[in-house]
Coordinates of C-alpha atoms and ligand atoms in Angstrom, one line a residue:
M1 CA -21.9 30.7 -93.5
S2 CA -23.4 30.4 -97.0
G3 CA -20.2 28.7 -98.4
V4 CA -18.0 31.8 -97.9
S5 CA -14.4 31.1 -96.7
R6 CA -13.1 33.6 -94.1
R7 CA -9.5 34.7 -94.5
V8 CA -8.2 35.2 -91.0
V9 CA -5.4 37.3 -89.6
V10 CA -4.2 36.0 -86.3
L11 CA -2.5 38.7 -84.3
G12 CA -0.4 37.0 -81.5
S13 CA -0.6 33.5 -83.2
T14 CA 2.1 32.0 -80.9
G15 CA 0.2 32.8 -77.7
S16 CA -2.5 30.8 -75.9
I17 CA -5.4 32.4 -77.7
G18 CA -3.5 32.3 -81.0
V19 CA -2.8 28.6 -80.8
N20 CA -6.4 27.8 -79.9
T21 CA -7.6 30.0 -82.8
L22 CA -5.5 28.0 -85.2
D23 CA -6.9 24.8 -83.8
V24 CA -10.5 25.9 -84.5
I25 CA -9.6 27.2 -88.0
E26 CA -8.0 23.8 -88.8
R27 CA -11.2 22.0 -87.9
H28 CA -13.0 23.8 -90.7
P29 CA -10.8 24.1 -93.7
S30 CA -13.7 24.9 -96.1
Q31 CA -14.8 27.8 -93.9
F32 CA -11.7 29.4 -92.6
S33 CA -8.2 29.9 -93.9
V34 CA -5.1 31.6 -92.4
F35 CA -4.2 34.8 -94.2
A36 CA -1.6 36.2 -91.8
L37 CA 0.2 35.3 -88.6
T38 CA 2.0 37.6 -86.2
A39 CA 4.3 37.1 -83.2
S40 CA 6.7 38.9 -81.0
T41 CA 10.0 37.0 -80.7
N42 CA 9.3 33.2 -80.9
V43 CA 10.8 32.5 -84.4
E44 CA 10.8 28.7 -83.9
K45 CA 7.1 28.5 -83.1
M46 CA 6.2 31.0 -85.8
A47 CA 8.2 29.0 -88.4
A48 CA 6.4 25.8 -87.5
Q49 CA 3.0 27.6 -87.8
C50 CA 4.1 29.0 -91.2
V51 CA 5.1 25.6 -92.5
H52 CA 1.7 24.2 -91.3
H53 CA -0.7 27.0 -92.3
K54 CA 1.1 28.6 -95.2
P55 CA 0.0 32.1 -94.6
E56 CA 0.4 34.9 -97.2
F57 CA 2.1 37.1 -94.5
A58 CA 4.0 36.5 -91.3
V59 CA 5.0 39.4 -89.0
M60 CA 7.6 39.5 -86.3
A61 CA 8.2 42.3 -83.8
S62 CA 11.8 43.2 -84.8
E63 CA 14.1 42.9 -87.8
P64 CA 16.4 40.2 -86.4
H65 CA 13.5 38.0 -85.7
G66 CA 11.9 38.8 -89.1
R67 CA 15.2 38.0 -90.9
A68 CA 15.6 34.7 -89.0
L69 CA 12.0 33.8 -90.0
Q70 CA 12.7 34.8 -93.6
D71 CA 15.6 32.3 -93.7
V72 CA 13.4 29.4 -92.5
C73 CA 10.6 30.3 -94.9
A74 CA 13.1 30.4 -97.8
K75 CA 14.6 27.0 -96.8
E76 CA 11.1 25.5 -96.6
G77 CA 10.2 26.9 -100.0
L78 CA 7.3 28.9 -98.6
S79 CA 5.8 31.8 -100.5
T80 CA 5.0 33.6 -97.2
T81 CA 6.0 37.3 -97.2
V82 CA 7.8 38.1 -93.9
L83 CA 7.4 41.6 -92.5
W84 CA 8.5 43.1 -89.1
G85 CA 7.8 46.1 -86.9
A86 CA 4.7 47.6 -85.4
E87 CA 3.5 49.2 -88.6
A88 CA 3.4 45.7 -90.3
L89 CA 0.8 44.7 -87.7
D90 CA -1.4 47.5 -89.0
T91 CA -0.7 46.5 -92.6
V92 CA -1.9 42.9 -92.2
A93 CA -4.8 43.9 -89.8
S94 CA -6.2 46.2 -92.5
H95 CA -5.2 44.2 -95.6
P96 CA -8.0 44.3 -98.2
D97 CA -7.7 40.5 -98.9
A98 CA -8.4 39.6 -95.2
D99 CA -11.9 39.8 -93.7
T100 CA -11.4 38.6 -90.2
V101 CA -8.9 39.7 -87.5
M102 CA -8.3 37.8 -84.3
A103 CA -6.8 40.3 -81.9
A104 CA -4.8 38.1 -79.5
I105 CA -1.8 40.2 -78.8
V106 CA -1.4 40.8 -75.0
G107 CA -1.5 44.4 -73.8
A108 CA -1.6 47.9 -75.2
A109 CA 0.8 46.8 -78.0
G110 CA -2.3 45.4 -79.7
L111 CA -4.2 48.7 -79.8
S112 CA -3.0 50.1 -83.1
P113 CA -3.7 47.0 -85.2
C114 CA -7.1 46.7 -83.6
I115 CA -7.9 50.3 -84.6
A116 CA -6.5 49.5 -88.1
A117 CA -8.8 46.5 -88.4
A118 CA -11.8 48.5 -87.0
R119 CA -11.3 51.3 -89.5
S120 CA -11.1 49.0 -92.4
G121 CA -14.4 47.3 -91.5
K122 CA -13.2 43.8 -90.5
R123 CA -14.9 41.2 -88.4
L124 CA -12.8 42.0 -85.3
L125 CA -12.6 39.2 -82.8
L126 CA -11.4 40.8 -79.6
A127 CA -9.4 38.7 -77.0
N128 CA -7.0 41.6 -76.4
K129 CA -9.1 43.3 -73.8
E130 CA -6.3 45.8 -72.9
A131 CA -6.7 47.4 -76.3
L132 CA -10.4 48.3 -75.5
V133 CA -9.5 49.4 -72.0
V134 CA -7.0 51.8 -73.4
G135 CA -8.9 52.8 -76.5
G136 CA -12.4 53.1 -74.8
A137 CA -14.8 55.4 -76.7
L138 CA -12.3 56.1 -79.4
F139 CA -12.0 52.3 -80.1
M140 CA -15.8 52.0 -80.3
D141 CA -15.9 55.1 -82.6
A142 CA -13.4 53.5 -84.9
V143 CA -15.5 50.3 -85.1
Q144 CA -18.6 52.3 -86.0
A145 CA -16.8 54.6 -88.5
G146 CA -15.2 51.7 -90.2
G147 CA -18.4 49.6 -90.3
A148 CA -16.5 46.8 -88.5
T149 CA -18.2 43.9 -86.6
L150 CA -16.7 43.7 -83.1
L151 CA -17.2 40.3 -81.5
P152 CA -16.0 39.5 -78.0
I153 CA -13.7 36.5 -77.4
D154 CA -13.1 36.9 -73.7
S155 CA -15.3 34.1 -72.3
E156 CA -17.4 36.4 -70.0
H157 CA -18.1 38.8 -72.8
S158 CA -18.8 36.1 -75.3
A159 CA -21.3 34.7 -72.7
I160 CA -23.0 38.0 -72.3
F161 CA -23.1 38.5 -76.1
Q162 CA -24.7 35.1 -76.4
S163 CA -27.2 35.9 -73.7
L164 CA -28.4 39.2 -75.3
P165 CA -30.9 39.6 -78.1
D166 CA -29.5 40.0 -81.6
D167 CA -31.1 43.4 -82.0
T168 CA -28.6 45.7 -80.2
A169 CA -31.2 48.5 -80.3
Q170 CA -33.1 46.6 -77.6
W171 CA -30.2 46.4 -75.2
P172 CA -30.5 49.7 -73.3
A173 CA -34.2 49.2 -72.5
Q174 CA -33.9 45.5 -71.6
I175 CA -30.7 45.1 -69.7
D176 CA -30.9 45.6 -65.9
K177 CA -27.4 44.5 -65.2
I178 CA -24.5 42.4 -66.4
I179 CA -23.2 39.8 -64.0
L180 CA -19.6 38.9 -64.7
T181 CA -18.5 35.6 -63.1
A182 CA -14.9 35.3 -61.7
S183 CA -13.3 32.1 -60.6
G184 CA -11.4 33.9 -57.9
G185 CA -8.1 32.5 -59.3
P186 CA -5.5 30.5 -57.3
F187 CA -5.7 32.6 -54.1
R188 CA -9.5 32.7 -53.6
S189 CA -9.2 31.1 -50.2
R190 CA -5.6 32.1 -49.3
D191 CA -5.1 34.2 -46.1
P192 CA -4.7 37.8 -47.3
Q193 CA -2.0 38.3 -44.7
T194 CA 0.3 36.0 -46.7
F195 CA -0.2 37.7 -50.1
H196 CA 3.2 39.4 -49.8
S197 CA 5.0 36.1 -50.2
I198 CA 3.2 34.9 -53.4
T199 CA 5.7 33.9 -56.1
P200 CA 5.3 34.3 -59.9
E201 CA 5.1 30.5 -60.2
Q202 CA 2.2 30.4 -57.7
A203 CA 0.4 33.3 -59.4
C204 CA 0.7 31.7 -62.8
A205 CA -0.9 28.4 -61.8
H206 CA -4.6 29.1 -62.5
P207 CA -7.0 26.4 -61.2
N208 CA -9.3 26.3 -64.2
W209 CA -7.7 27.9 -67.3
V210 CA -4.4 27.6 -69.1
M211 CA -3.4 31.1 -70.3
G212 CA -0.5 33.4 -71.0
Q213 CA 1.6 34.7 -68.0
K214 CA 0.2 38.3 -67.9
I215 CA -3.5 37.3 -67.8
S216 CA -2.6 34.6 -65.3
V217 CA -1.2 37.1 -62.9
D218 CA -4.1 39.4 -63.6
S219 CA -6.5 36.6 -62.7
A220 CA -4.6 36.1 -59.4
T221 CA -5.0 39.8 -58.5
M222 CA -8.4 40.0 -60.1
M223 CA -7.2 42.9 -62.1
N224 CA -8.3 40.7 -65.0
K225 CA -11.9 41.1 -63.8
A226 CA -11.3 44.9 -63.4
L227 CA -10.2 45.1 -67.0
E228 CA -13.2 43.0 -68.0
V229 CA -15.6 45.3 -66.1
I230 CA -14.3 48.2 -68.2
E231 CA -14.4 46.0 -71.3
A232 CA -18.1 45.2 -70.7
R233 CA -18.9 48.9 -70.2
F234 CA -17.6 49.8 -73.6
L235 CA -18.8 46.6 -75.5
F236 CA -22.3 46.7 -74.2
G237 CA -22.8 50.4 -73.6
V238 CA -24.0 49.9 -70.0
R239 CA -23.4 52.3 -67.1
P240 CA -20.7 51.3 -64.6
E241 CA -23.2 50.7 -61.8
Q242 CA -25.0 48.2 -64.0
I243 CA -22.0 45.8 -63.9
E244 CA -21.6 43.3 -61.0
V245 CA -19.0 40.7 -60.3
V246 CA -19.7 37.4 -58.5
I247 CA -17.2 34.7 -57.6
H248 CA -18.1 31.4 -59.2
P249 CA -15.2 29.0 -58.5
Q250 CA -16.2 26.3 -61.0
S251 CA -16.1 28.5 -64.1
V252 CA -19.1 26.8 -65.7
I253 CA -21.4 29.8 -65.9
H254 CA -19.3 32.1 -68.1
S255 CA -21.4 35.2 -67.3
M256 CA -25.1 36.4 -67.2
V257 CA -27.5 39.1 -68.1
Q258 CA -30.2 40.2 -65.7
Y259 CA -33.1 41.7 -67.6
V260 CA -35.5 44.4 -66.3
D261 CA -38.0 41.8 -65.4
N262 CA -35.3 40.1 -63.2
S263 CA -35.1 37.2 -65.5
V264 CA -31.5 36.0 -65.8
V265 CA -30.0 34.5 -69.0
A266 CA -26.6 32.7 -68.6
Q267 CA -24.3 30.9 -70.9
L268 CA -22.5 27.7 -69.7
G269 CA -19.6 25.7 -71.0
T270 CA -16.4 23.9 -70.0
P271 CA -13.5 26.2 -69.5
D272 CA -12.0 26.0 -73.0
M273 CA -11.4 29.2 -75.1
R274 CA -12.1 27.3 -78.3
G275 CA -15.8 27.7 -77.5
P276 CA -15.9 31.5 -77.7
I277 CA -13.3 31.5 -80.5
A278 CA -15.4 29.2 -82.6
Y279 CA -18.5 31.4 -81.9
G280 CA -16.7 34.5 -82.9
L281 CA -15.4 33.0 -86.1
S282 CA -18.7 31.5 -87.2
W283 CA -21.3 33.9 -85.8
P284 CA -24.2 34.1 -86.3
Q285 CA -23.8 30.4 -87.2
R286 CA -22.2 27.8 -84.9
V287 CA -19.5 25.3 -85.7
T288 CA -17.8 22.6 -83.7
S289 CA -15.0 23.9 -81.5
G290 CA -13.1 21.0 -79.9
A291 CA -14.3 22.0 -76.5
S292 CA -15.8 19.1 -74.5
A293 CA -19.4 19.1 -73.3
I294 CA -20.4 19.7 -69.7
D295 CA -21.1 16.4 -68.0
F296 CA -24.0 17.3 -65.7
S297 CA -24.0 13.9 -64.1
T298 CA -20.6 14.7 -62.5
L299 CA -21.1 18.4 -61.9
S300 CA -22.0 18.2 -58.2
S301 CA -22.6 21.9 -57.5
L302 CA -22.3 25.4 -58.8
T303 CA -21.5 27.9 -56.1
F304 CA -21.3 31.6 -55.8
E305 CA -19.6 34.0 -53.3
A306 CA -20.2 37.7 -53.0
L307 CA -17.2 40.0 -53.4
H308 CA -18.0 41.6 -50.0
S309 CA -17.9 38.3 -48.2
N310 CA -15.1 35.9 -47.0
G311 CA -12.4 38.6 -47.0
H312 CA -12.4 38.9 -50.8
A313 CA -12.4 42.8 -50.7
Q314 CA -9.1 42.5 -48.7
R315 CA -7.7 39.9 -51.1
F316 CA -8.7 41.7 -54.3
P317 CA -8.5 45.4 -53.7
G318 CA -7.7 46.0 -57.4
L319 CA -11.2 45.2 -58.6
A320 CA -12.6 48.4 -57.2
L321 CA -10.1 50.4 -59.3
A322 CA -12.2 49.6 -62.4
W323 CA -15.1 51.7 -61.1
Q324 CA -12.8 54.4 -59.9
A325 CA -11.1 54.6 -63.3
M326 CA -14.5 54.8 -65.1
A327 CA -15.7 57.6 -62.8
A328 CA -12.4 59.5 -63.4
P329 CA -11.6 61.7 -66.4
D330 CA -11.5 60.1 -69.9
G331 CA -8.2 58.3 -70.4
T332 CA -7.9 57.1 -66.8
T333 CA -8.7 53.5 -67.9
A334 CA -5.7 53.7 -70.1
V335 CA -3.6 54.9 -67.2
L336 CA -4.8 52.0 -65.0
N337 CA -4.0 49.5 -67.8
A338 CA -0.5 51.0 -68.3
A339 CA 0.3 50.9 -64.6
N340 CA -0.9 47.3 -64.4
E341 CA 1.2 46.2 -67.4
V342 CA 4.3 47.8 -65.8
A343 CA 3.5 46.3 -62.3
V344 CA 2.9 42.8 -63.6
A345 CA 6.1 42.8 -65.6
A346 CA 8.0 44.1 -62.4
F347 CA 6.3 41.3 -60.4
L348 CA 7.3 38.6 -62.9
N349 CA 10.9 40.0 -62.9
R350 CA 10.8 39.7 -59.1
Q351 CA 11.3 43.4 -58.6
I352 CA 8.1 44.0 -56.6
R353 CA 5.9 41.8 -54.4
F354 CA 2.5 40.5 -55.5
D355 CA 0.7 42.8 -53.1
Q356 CA 2.6 45.8 -54.5
I357 CA 0.9 45.4 -57.9
Y358 CA -2.2 47.0 -56.4
Q359 CA -0.1 49.8 -54.8
V360 CA 1.5 50.6 -58.2
N361 CA -1.9 50.7 -59.9
A362 CA -3.6 52.8 -57.2
D363 CA -0.7 55.2 -56.8
T364 CA -0.2 55.7 -60.6
M365 CA -3.9 56.5 -60.9
S366 CA -3.8 59.1 -58.2
D367 CA -0.4 60.6 -59.4
F368 CA -1.4 60.9 -63.0
I369 CA -4.5 62.7 -64.2
P370 CA -4.6 62.4 -68.0
A371 CA -5.7 65.0 -70.5
K372 CA -8.7 63.7 -72.6
P373 CA -7.3 61.7 -75.6
H374 CA -8.8 62.6 -79.0
S375 CA -6.9 60.3 -81.3
L376 CA -4.8 57.1 -81.5
P377 CA -1.5 59.1 -81.2
D378 CA -2.9 60.7 -78.1
L379 CA -3.7 57.3 -76.6
I380 CA -0.2 56.0 -77.5
A381 CA 1.4 59.1 -75.9
L382 CA -0.8 58.7 -72.8
D383 CA 0.1 55.0 -72.5
A384 CA 3.8 55.9 -72.6
Q385 CA 3.4 58.7 -70.0
A386 CA 1.5 56.5 -67.7
R387 CA 4.1 53.8 -67.9
R388 CA 6.8 56.3 -67.0
C389 CA 4.7 57.4 -64.0
A390 CA 4.2 53.8 -62.9
Q391 CA 8.0 53.2 -63.2
S392 CA 8.6 56.1 -60.8
V393 CA 6.0 54.8 -58.4
I394 CA 7.9 51.5 -58.4
A395 CA 11.2 53.3 -57.8
R396 CA 9.5 55.1 -54.8
L397 CA 8.2 51.8 -53.4
L398 CA 11.7 50.2 -53.7
R399 CA 13.4 53.1 -52.0
Ligands
LIG1 P1 0.1 35.0 -74.6 O1 1.1 35.7 -73.8 O2 0.0 33.6 -74.5 O3 0.3 35.4 -76.1 C1 0.5 36.8 -76.5 C2 0.8 36.9 -78.0 O4 1.0 38.2 -78.3 C3 2.0 36.1 -78.5 O5 1.8 35.6 -79.8 C4 3.1 37.2 -78.5 O6 4.2 36.9 -79.4 C5 2.3 38.4 -78.9 N1 2.9 39.6 -78.4 C6 3.2 39.9 -77.1 N2 3.7 41.2 -77.0 C7 3.7 41.7 -78.3 C8 4.2 42.9 -78.9 N3 4.7 43.9 -78.1 N4 4.0 43.1 -80.2 C9 3.5 42.1 -81.0 N5 3.1 40.9 -80.5 C10 3.2 40.7 -79.2 O7 -1.3 35.7 -74.2 P2 -2.8 35.1 -74.2 O8 -3.1 34.3 -73.0 O9 -2.9 34.3 -75.5 O10 -3.6 36.4 -74.2 C11 -3.8 37.2 -75.4 C12 -4.9 38.2 -75.1 O11 -6.1 37.5 -75.0 C13 -4.7 39.0 -73.8 O12 -5.1 40.3 -74.0 C14 -5.5 38.3 -72.8 O13 -6.0 39.1 -71.8 C15 -6.7 37.8 -73.7 N6 -7.4 36.7 -73.2 C16 -6.8 35.5 -73.0 C17 -7.4 34.4 -72.6 C18 -6.7 33.0 -72.4 O14 -7.4 32.1 -72.0 N7 -5.4 32.9 -72.7 C19 -8.8 34.5 -72.2 C20 -9.4 35.7 -72.4 C21 -8.7 36.8 -72.9
LIG2 MG1 -12.2 36.5 -69.3

């Protein structure tokens, strides 16, 4: 990296991706430093991160949490400036003294700071897939207009990016299809007739990855893969029919690109998000990540299952919603995302059953046909309307 130190804003620093990002940054103090940290409500964890990383800025979601953090920072003698509220996320994400933004907030709440970072030309490391699913073409336009560098952190998309040629102009003529691998989550072989009785605790226990609650539930329904299909469509500019999903329970192959000559290039690694995070931070170089190496002597087999086999279509009906949303009017991917955020929260609160998540998503998509969004305020309004629609679908289901 020619001796330049990157000043990194970590949006969502107290979450799973945030903590892994700080771990990688800390391994390379001469190359990366923490410029700003942001979190929703966990003052204690944020305070510990501030003491350790001494950022210039720390942002909390609300004033009471911000004031509580301010008190700790004052007591610790830190010079960190504490801000709060959604606008403060945009402020740090577009700050002229920062050059890299890790987008690791969960959900559409991360859209506005992503757009702020994109418009101000940052290196934008995207873990927050919901932001791209909501923002779609407008998100990609902001990246281009701002001259930002958008690098995927989602392990599948990092794998695809690592499997593609550097020259993006070659992509359209060379890519035949993108093959996203999916572990199948905790219920890959569970009897679909029993899905109604799945509890939040069971849904959050992923066999291969340790992650936040929302993405864990999404992995169990495979809505995570649906969001990733949409994410791939926008990131790599491919047509929806060029994206395929294959179940690969070992999560060793993180995804693949099939070229027009039917040659397939894949990226492999242990399931540790520090791999893709380190690649995003250091690209086009590579740095150590803390992820362990694959031990091929103990890796007995790599297996694959088609989505149309073994009852998977019945287990994971939500996956098909990705292609339905991409074929529907612009803005429908934002509707699907909003419905899913509402449905997952209702499931985690034990308001609806696991199998009803799909019902909420499908019904919201058919009840609500969006007007084409033209701006960030349009997207924010659309997200809010779709959430209200999803809430009324839930009320109907519970009647
Ligand atoms: P998490 O729940 O562990 O962390 C979320 C972070 O966002 C926390 O710091 C939280 O304080 C913050 N946050 C939540 N709501 C907020 C709001 N309304 N305003 C401001 N901040 C808010 O989630 P995670 O597992 O780290 O996932 C983060 C993102 O990365 C998600 O979009 C997820 O899909 C994506 N991702 C995660 C993984 C993984 O392994 N965890 C892998 C790939 C992609
Ligand atoms: Mg992923």
